[in-house]
XYZ file of C-alpha atoms in Angstrom:
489
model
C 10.937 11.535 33.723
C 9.432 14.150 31.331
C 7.962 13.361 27.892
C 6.794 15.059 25.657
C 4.179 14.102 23.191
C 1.955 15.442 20.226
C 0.326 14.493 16.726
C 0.093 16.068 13.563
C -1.406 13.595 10.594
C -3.322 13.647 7.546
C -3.091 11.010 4.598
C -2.112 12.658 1.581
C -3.861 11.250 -1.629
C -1.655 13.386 -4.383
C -4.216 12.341 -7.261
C -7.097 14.126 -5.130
C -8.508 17.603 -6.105
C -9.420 18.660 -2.433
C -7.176 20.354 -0.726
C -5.711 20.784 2.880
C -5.768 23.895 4.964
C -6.304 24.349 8.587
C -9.529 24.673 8.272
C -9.485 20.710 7.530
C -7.841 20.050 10.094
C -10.240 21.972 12.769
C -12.946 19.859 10.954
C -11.539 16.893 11.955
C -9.476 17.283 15.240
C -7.217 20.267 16.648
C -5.899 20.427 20.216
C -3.990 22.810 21.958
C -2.200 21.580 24.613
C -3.975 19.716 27.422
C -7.161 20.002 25.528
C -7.268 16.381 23.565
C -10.282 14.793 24.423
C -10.333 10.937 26.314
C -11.157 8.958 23.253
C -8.532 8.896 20.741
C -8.121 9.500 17.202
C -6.583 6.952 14.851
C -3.211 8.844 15.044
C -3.489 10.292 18.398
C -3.128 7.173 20.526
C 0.161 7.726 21.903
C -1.269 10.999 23.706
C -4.285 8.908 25.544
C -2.167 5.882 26.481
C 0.806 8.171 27.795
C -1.721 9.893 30.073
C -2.352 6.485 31.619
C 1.295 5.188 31.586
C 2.736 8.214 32.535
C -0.014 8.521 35.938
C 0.761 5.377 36.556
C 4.724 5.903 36.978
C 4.162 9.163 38.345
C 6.271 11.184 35.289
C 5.361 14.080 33.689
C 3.828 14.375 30.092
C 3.653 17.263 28.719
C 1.074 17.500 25.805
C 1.558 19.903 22.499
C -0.993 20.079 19.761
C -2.972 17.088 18.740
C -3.860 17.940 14.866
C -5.562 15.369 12.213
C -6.996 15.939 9.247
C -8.866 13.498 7.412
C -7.735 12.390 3.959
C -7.583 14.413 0.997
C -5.423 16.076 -1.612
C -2.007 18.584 -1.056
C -1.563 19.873 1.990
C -1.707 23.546 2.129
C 2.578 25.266 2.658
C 1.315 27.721 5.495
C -0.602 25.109 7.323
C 1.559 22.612 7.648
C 4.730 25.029 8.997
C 2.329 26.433 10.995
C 1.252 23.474 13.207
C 4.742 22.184 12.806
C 6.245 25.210 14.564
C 3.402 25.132 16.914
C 4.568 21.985 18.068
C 7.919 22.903 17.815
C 7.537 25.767 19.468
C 6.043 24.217 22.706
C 8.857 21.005 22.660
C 11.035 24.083 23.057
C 9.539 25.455 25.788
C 9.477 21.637 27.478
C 12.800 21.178 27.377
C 14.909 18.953 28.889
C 12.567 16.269 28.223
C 13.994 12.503 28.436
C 11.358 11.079 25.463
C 9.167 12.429 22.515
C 6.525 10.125 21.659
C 4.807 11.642 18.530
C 1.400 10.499 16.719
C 1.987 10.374 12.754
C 0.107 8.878 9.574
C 2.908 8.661 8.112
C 1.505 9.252 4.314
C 1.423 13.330 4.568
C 2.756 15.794 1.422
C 2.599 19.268 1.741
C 3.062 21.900 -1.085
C 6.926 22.419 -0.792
C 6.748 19.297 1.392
C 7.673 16.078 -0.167
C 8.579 13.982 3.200
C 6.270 16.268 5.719
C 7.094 13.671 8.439
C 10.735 13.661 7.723
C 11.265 17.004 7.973
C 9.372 17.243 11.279
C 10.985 14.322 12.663
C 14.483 15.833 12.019
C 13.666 19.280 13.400
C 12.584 17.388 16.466
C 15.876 15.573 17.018
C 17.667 18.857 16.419
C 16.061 20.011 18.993
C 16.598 17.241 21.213
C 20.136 16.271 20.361
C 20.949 12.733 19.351
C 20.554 10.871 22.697
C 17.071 11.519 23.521
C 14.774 8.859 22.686
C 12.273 9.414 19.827
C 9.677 7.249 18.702
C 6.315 7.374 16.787
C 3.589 5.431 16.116
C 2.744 5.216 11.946
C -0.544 4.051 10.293
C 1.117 1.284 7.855
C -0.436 3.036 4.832
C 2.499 5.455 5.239
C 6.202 6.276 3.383
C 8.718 4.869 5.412
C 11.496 7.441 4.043
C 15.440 6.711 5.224
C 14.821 10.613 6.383
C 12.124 9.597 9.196
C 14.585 6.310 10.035
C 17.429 8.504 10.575
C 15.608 10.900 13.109
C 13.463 8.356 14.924
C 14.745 5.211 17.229
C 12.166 3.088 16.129
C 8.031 3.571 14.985
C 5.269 1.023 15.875
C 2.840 0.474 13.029
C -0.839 -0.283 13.601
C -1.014 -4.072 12.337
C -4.954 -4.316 11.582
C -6.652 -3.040 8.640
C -9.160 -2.523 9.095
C -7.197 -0.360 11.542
C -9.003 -1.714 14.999
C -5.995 -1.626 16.887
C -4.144 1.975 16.778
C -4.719 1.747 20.570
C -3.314 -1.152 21.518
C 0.023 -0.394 19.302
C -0.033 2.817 20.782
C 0.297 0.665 24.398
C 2.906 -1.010 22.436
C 5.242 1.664 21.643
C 4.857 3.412 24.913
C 5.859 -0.118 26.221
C 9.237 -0.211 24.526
C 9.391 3.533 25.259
C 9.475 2.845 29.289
C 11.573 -0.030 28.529
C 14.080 2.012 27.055
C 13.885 4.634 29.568
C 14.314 2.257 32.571
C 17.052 0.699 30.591
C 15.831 -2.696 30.284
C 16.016 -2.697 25.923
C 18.269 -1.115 23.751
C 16.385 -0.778 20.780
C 17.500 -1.480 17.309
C 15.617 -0.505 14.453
C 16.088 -2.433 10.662
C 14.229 -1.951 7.554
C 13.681 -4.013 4.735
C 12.680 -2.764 1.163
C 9.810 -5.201 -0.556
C 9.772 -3.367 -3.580
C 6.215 -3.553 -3.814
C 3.447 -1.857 -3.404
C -0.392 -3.692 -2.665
C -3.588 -3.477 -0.741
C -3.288 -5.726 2.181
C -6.585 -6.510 4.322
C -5.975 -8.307 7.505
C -10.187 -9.813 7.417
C -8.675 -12.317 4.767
C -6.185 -14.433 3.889
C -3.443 -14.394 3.360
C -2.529 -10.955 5.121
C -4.514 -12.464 8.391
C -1.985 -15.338 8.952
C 1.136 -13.228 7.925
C 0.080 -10.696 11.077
C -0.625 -13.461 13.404
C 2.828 -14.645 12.726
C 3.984 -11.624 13.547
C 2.653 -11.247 16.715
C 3.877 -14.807 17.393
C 7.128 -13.909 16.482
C 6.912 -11.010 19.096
C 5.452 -13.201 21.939
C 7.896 -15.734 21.584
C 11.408 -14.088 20.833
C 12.591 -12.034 23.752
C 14.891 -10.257 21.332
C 12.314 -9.004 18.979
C 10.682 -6.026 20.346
C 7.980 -4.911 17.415
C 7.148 -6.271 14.002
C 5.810 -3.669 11.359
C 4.638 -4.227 8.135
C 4.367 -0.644 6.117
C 2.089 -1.585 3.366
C 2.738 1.703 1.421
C 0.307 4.316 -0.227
C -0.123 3.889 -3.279
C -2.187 7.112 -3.692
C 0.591 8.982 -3.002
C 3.151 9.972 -6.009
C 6.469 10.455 -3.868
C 9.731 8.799 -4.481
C 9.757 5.951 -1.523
C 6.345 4.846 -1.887
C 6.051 1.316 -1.099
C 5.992 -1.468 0.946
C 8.410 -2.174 3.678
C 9.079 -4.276 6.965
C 10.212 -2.895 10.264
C 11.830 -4.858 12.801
C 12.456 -3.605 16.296
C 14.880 -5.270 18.656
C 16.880 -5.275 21.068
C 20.551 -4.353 20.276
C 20.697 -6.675 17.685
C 20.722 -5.365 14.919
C 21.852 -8.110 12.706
C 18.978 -10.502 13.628
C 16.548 -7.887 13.056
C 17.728 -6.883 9.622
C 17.771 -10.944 8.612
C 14.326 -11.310 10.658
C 13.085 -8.368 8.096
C 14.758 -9.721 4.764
C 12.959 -13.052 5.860
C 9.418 -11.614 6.007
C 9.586 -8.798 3.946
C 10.572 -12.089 0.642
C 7.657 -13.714 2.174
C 5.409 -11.312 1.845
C 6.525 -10.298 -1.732
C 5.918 -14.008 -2.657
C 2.700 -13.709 -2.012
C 1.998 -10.155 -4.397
C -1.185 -9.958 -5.771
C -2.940 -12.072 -3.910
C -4.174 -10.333 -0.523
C -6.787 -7.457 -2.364
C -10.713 -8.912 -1.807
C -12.169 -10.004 -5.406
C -13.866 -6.685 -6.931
C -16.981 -6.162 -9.273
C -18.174 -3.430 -10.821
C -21.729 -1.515 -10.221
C -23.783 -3.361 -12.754
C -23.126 -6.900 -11.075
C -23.029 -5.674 -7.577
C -26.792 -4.344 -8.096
C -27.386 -7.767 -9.341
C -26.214 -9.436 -6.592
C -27.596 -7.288 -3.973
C -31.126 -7.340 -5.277
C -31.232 -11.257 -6.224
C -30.545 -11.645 -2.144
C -32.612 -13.274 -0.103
C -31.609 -11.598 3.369
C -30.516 -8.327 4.133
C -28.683 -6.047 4.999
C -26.518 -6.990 1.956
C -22.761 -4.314 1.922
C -22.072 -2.650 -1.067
C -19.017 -1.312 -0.398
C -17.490 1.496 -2.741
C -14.263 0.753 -2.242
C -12.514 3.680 -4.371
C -14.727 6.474 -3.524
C -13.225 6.143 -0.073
C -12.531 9.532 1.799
C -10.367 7.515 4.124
C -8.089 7.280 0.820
C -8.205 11.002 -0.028
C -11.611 11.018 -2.737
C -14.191 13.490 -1.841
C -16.765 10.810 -1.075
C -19.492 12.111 -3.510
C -19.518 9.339 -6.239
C -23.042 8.472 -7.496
C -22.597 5.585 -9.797
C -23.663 3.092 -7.780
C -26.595 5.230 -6.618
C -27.463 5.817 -10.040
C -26.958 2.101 -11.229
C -29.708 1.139 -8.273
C -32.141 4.432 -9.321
C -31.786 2.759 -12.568
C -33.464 -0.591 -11.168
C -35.849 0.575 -8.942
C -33.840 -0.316 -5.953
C -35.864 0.236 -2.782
C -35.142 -0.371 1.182
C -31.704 0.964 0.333
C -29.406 3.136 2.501
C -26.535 4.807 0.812
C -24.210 6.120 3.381
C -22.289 8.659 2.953
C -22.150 11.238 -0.180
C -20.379 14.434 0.915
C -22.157 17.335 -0.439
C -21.715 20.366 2.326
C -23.662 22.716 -0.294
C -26.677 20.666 -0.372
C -26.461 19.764 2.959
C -26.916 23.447 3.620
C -29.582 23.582 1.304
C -31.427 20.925 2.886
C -30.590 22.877 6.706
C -32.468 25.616 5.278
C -35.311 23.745 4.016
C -36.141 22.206 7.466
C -37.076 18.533 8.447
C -40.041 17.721 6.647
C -39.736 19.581 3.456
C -40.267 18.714 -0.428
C -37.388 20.196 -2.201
C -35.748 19.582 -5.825
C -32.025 18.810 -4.805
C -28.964 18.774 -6.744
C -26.383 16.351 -4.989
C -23.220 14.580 -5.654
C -20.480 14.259 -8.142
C -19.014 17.480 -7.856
C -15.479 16.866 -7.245
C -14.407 15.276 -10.266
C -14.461 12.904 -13.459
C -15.151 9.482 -12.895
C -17.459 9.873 -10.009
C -20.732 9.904 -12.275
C -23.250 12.445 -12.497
C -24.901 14.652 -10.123
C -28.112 13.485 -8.800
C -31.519 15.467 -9.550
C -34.433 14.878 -7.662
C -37.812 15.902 -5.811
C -36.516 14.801 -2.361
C -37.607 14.806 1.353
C -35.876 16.114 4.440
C -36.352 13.289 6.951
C -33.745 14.048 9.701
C -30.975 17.202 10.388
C -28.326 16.891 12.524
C -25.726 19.289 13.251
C -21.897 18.153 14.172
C -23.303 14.728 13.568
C -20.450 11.963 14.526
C -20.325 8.259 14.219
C -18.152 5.484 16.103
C -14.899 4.134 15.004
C -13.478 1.455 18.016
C -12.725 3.371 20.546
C -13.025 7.026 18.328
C -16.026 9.148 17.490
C -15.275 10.145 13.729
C -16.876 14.017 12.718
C -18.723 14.134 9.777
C -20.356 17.550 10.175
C -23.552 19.089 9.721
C -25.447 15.936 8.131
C -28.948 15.361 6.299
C -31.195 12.038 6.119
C -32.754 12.578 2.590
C -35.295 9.719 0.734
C -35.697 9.749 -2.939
C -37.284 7.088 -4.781
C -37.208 4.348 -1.951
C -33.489 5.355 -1.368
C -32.341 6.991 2.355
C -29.464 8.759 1.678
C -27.158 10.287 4.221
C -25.589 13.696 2.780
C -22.415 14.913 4.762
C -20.947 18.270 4.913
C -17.257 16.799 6.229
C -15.433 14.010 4.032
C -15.117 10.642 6.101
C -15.316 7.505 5.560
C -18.203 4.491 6.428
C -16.723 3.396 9.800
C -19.589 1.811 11.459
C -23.412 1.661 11.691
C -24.106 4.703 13.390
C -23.198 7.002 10.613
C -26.821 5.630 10.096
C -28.758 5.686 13.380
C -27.079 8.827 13.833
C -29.693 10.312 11.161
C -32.703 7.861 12.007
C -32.057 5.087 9.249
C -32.063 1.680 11.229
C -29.669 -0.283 8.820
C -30.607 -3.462 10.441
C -34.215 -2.834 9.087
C -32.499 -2.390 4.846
C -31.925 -4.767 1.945
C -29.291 -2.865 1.138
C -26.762 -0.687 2.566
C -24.319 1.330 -0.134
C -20.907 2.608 2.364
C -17.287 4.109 0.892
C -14.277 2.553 2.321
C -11.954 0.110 1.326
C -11.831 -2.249 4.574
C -12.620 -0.450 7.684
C -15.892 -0.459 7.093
C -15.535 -4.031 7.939
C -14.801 -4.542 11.868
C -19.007 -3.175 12.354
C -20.327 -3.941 9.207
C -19.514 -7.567 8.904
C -21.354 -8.030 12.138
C -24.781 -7.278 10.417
C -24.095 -7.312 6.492
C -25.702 -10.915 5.447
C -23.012 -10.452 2.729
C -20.217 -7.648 1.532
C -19.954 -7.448 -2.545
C -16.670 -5.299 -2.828
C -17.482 -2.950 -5.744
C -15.220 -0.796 -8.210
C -17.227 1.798 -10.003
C -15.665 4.879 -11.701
C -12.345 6.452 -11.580
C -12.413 8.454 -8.336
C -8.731 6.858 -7.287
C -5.678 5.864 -8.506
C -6.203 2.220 -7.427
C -3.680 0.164 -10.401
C -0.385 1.309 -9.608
C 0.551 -0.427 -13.157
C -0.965 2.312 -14.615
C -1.341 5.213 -12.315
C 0.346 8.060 -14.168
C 2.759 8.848 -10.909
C 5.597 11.701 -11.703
C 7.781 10.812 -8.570
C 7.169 7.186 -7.999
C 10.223 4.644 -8.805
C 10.011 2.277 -11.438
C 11.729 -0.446 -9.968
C 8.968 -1.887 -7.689
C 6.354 -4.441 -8.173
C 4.094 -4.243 -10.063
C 6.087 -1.416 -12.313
C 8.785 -4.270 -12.556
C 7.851 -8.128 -12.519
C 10.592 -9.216 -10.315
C 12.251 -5.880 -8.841
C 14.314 -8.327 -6.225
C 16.123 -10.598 -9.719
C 18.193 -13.422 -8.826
C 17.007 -13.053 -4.946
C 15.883 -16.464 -3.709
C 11.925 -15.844 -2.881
């Protein structure tokens, strides 16, 4: 057998001012063929496990350009056709191949570019014709477009969110993929519209239950292949935004479309109720200093450069200057001018630093301050599972009894060692200020002695109510009360 495999994935946040060029994506991760490093990325799994499976049966897999870029705003035209038709370009050159397996986010829009992901899924199958198998693997905060269904066989969707196990559904879809190949399944894929779109954690209830029913589902029924739940992006103005279910079996199509009706009700039933409780600066602060045990999480869930915001927000930074917060570790602000500022200072140095806030309204004020250079790195990197997430030239400052981490490249607060990484030990903090949503949570939970989940200022679309989308439909929840009428629920 020869298969051919490559990724190309950013998550497009259409509300964000930063935008993508290739640059971003060199930042982040680009590799030319053969060059992808052991350790995955979160959309680059299928490349990693099909060196393994593909040893293992002795076939060959031949590897095109691995490219992620983390999340942010538009997608520049020229850099998107260009890596397209890079990889393109070298499935060309593989051909006759028997498989593509192919790495997406799934949540991409590029300037001329509504459906990125459709359009590169369809030049791949007119490349390939329409009996070669073609499958990807999606992050569920993705568009599942009837463009991308109509190219692909079927996608695998990471289940986890925090998303801990892109490897493992990686391992699944190369599983159906040999299965296929070997012609043991024939599979089917359906799709079921929620008409919805919501946030839905898997560390709490009642998301947690409705994935380990899924996975029960897939242990116990022989004919049901993969289980997907695309949760949707609601970041993203483009016309299919929202929530849907994926069911994969095999060659039966009419159990999987009733399997996905059945879940995809149940899950609508349960709207508004799976997002973590939220409170805003002034009563996190409250919280976090009346504790009696540390390290207590603030986590500023909307400034999350994981869901496209720059990452330089500095209200809750302010609120806790405001109180005379100290022991506090504020992890990360993205500020690549002061990092260099603070590079050319030197470890050790007194300087007056601007920082923060520079991206746009509703992410506070800059911060002004006589400040001291503790700790430089250069390409600094933390952990994320089994990844090691970039975020660039770095800088430990401390102002006023605050460490503060300053980042040159946009990522989110995966794990503890975006702090030991720059000589803060977070274990030794009362409190520890991190943007994400809910990924932070796999590490963090393992130390925090609690998490306050805190919404300050407008740095993302986060009410979909209101969000002033262009492209969106109107007839999904929670645009329409009951999108599905007279449907029993």
């Amino acid at each position: 057998m020869r298969i051919f495999t490559a990724a190309l994935a950013t998550e497009t946040n259409t509300f964000s001012p930063i935008c993508v060029d290739r640059r971003a994506f060199e930042e982040s991760l680009y590799a030319p063929p053969g060059m992808h490093p052991s350790t995955p990325t979160l959309c680059t799994a299928p490349i990693t496990v099909g060196r393994e499976v593909c040893a293992q049966k002795g076939w060959t897999l031949i590897e095109g350009t691995a490219a992620w870029a983390d999340p942010a705003g538009l997608v520049n035209k020229k850099t998107y056709e260009g890596l397209r038709d890079e990889i393109l370009d070298q499935l060309r050159a593989a051909m006759p191949v028997d498989a593509v397996v192919i790495g997406l986010h799934g949540a991409m829009v590029a300037d001329g570019y509504i459906d990125p992901e459709g359009d590169f899924l369809s030049r791949i199958r007119e490349i390939i014709g329409p009996d070669i198998l073609l499958c990807a693997e999606l992050d569920p905060h993705s568009h599942l477009t009837e463009k991308r269904c109509q190219a692909a066989n079927f996608f695998v969707v990471f289940k986890e969110f925090p998303h801990t196990d892109f490897v493992d559904r990686a391992k699944d879809l190369w599983s159906i993929a040999v299965d296929t190949l070997e012609g043991r399944v024939t599979p089917v894929m359906s799709v079921f519209d929620c008409r919805m779109i919501d946030v839905f954690p898997t560390s709490k209830e009642p998301m947690r239950s409705f994935v380990d029913q899924l996975m029960a589902t897939e242990a116990s029924d022989a004919d049901v292949l993969s289980l997907s739940v695309i949760h949707g992006f609601m970041a993203g103005d483009v016309p299919e935004m929202g929530t849907k279910i994926i069911a994969v079996t095999n060659g039966n199509g009419s159990k999987g479309a009733d399997l996905a009706r059945t879940l995809g009700l149940e899950l609508f039933s349960k709207r508004g109720t799976f997002m973590v409780s939220q409170i805003d600066e002034k009563q996190a602060v409250d919280q976090a200093l009346a504790a009696t045990k540390g390290p207590v999480v603030i986590a500023d869930i909307w400034d999350n450069p994981g869901g496209g915001t720059a990452g330089d927000a500095t209200v809750v930074l302010a609120e806790l200057m405001a109180r005379g917060a100290k022991n506090v570790a504020v992890g990360m602000i993205w500020d690549p001018i002061a990092v260099q500022i603070c590079m050319a200072a030197g470890e050790g140095a007194e300087i007056q630093l601007r920082f923060g806030a520079k991206s746009a309204p509703g992410t506070g004020n800059p911060i002004d301050g006589l400040v001291k250079v503790i700790k430089l790195v250069a390409n600094a990197e933390m952990t994320f599972g089994e990844s090691l997430a970039p975020f660039g030239d770095a800088a430990h400052i401390h102002l006023d009894g605050i460490d503060i981490i300053l980042s040159s490249v946009r990522v989110q607060s995966y794990d503890p060692s975006l702090f030991t990484a720059l000589g803060v030990d977070p274990l030794t903090k009362d409190i520890l200020v991190v943007k994400s949503t809910n990924h932070f949570y796999a590490a963090f939970s393992k130390i925090a002695s609690d998490i306050l989940y805190c919404s300050a200022g407008t740095p993302y679309p986060n009410n979909p109510a209101t969000n002033p989308y262009r492209r969106v439909r109107r007839d999904i929840w929670p645009m329409m009360a009951n999108p599905h009428g007279n449907e029993t629920i």
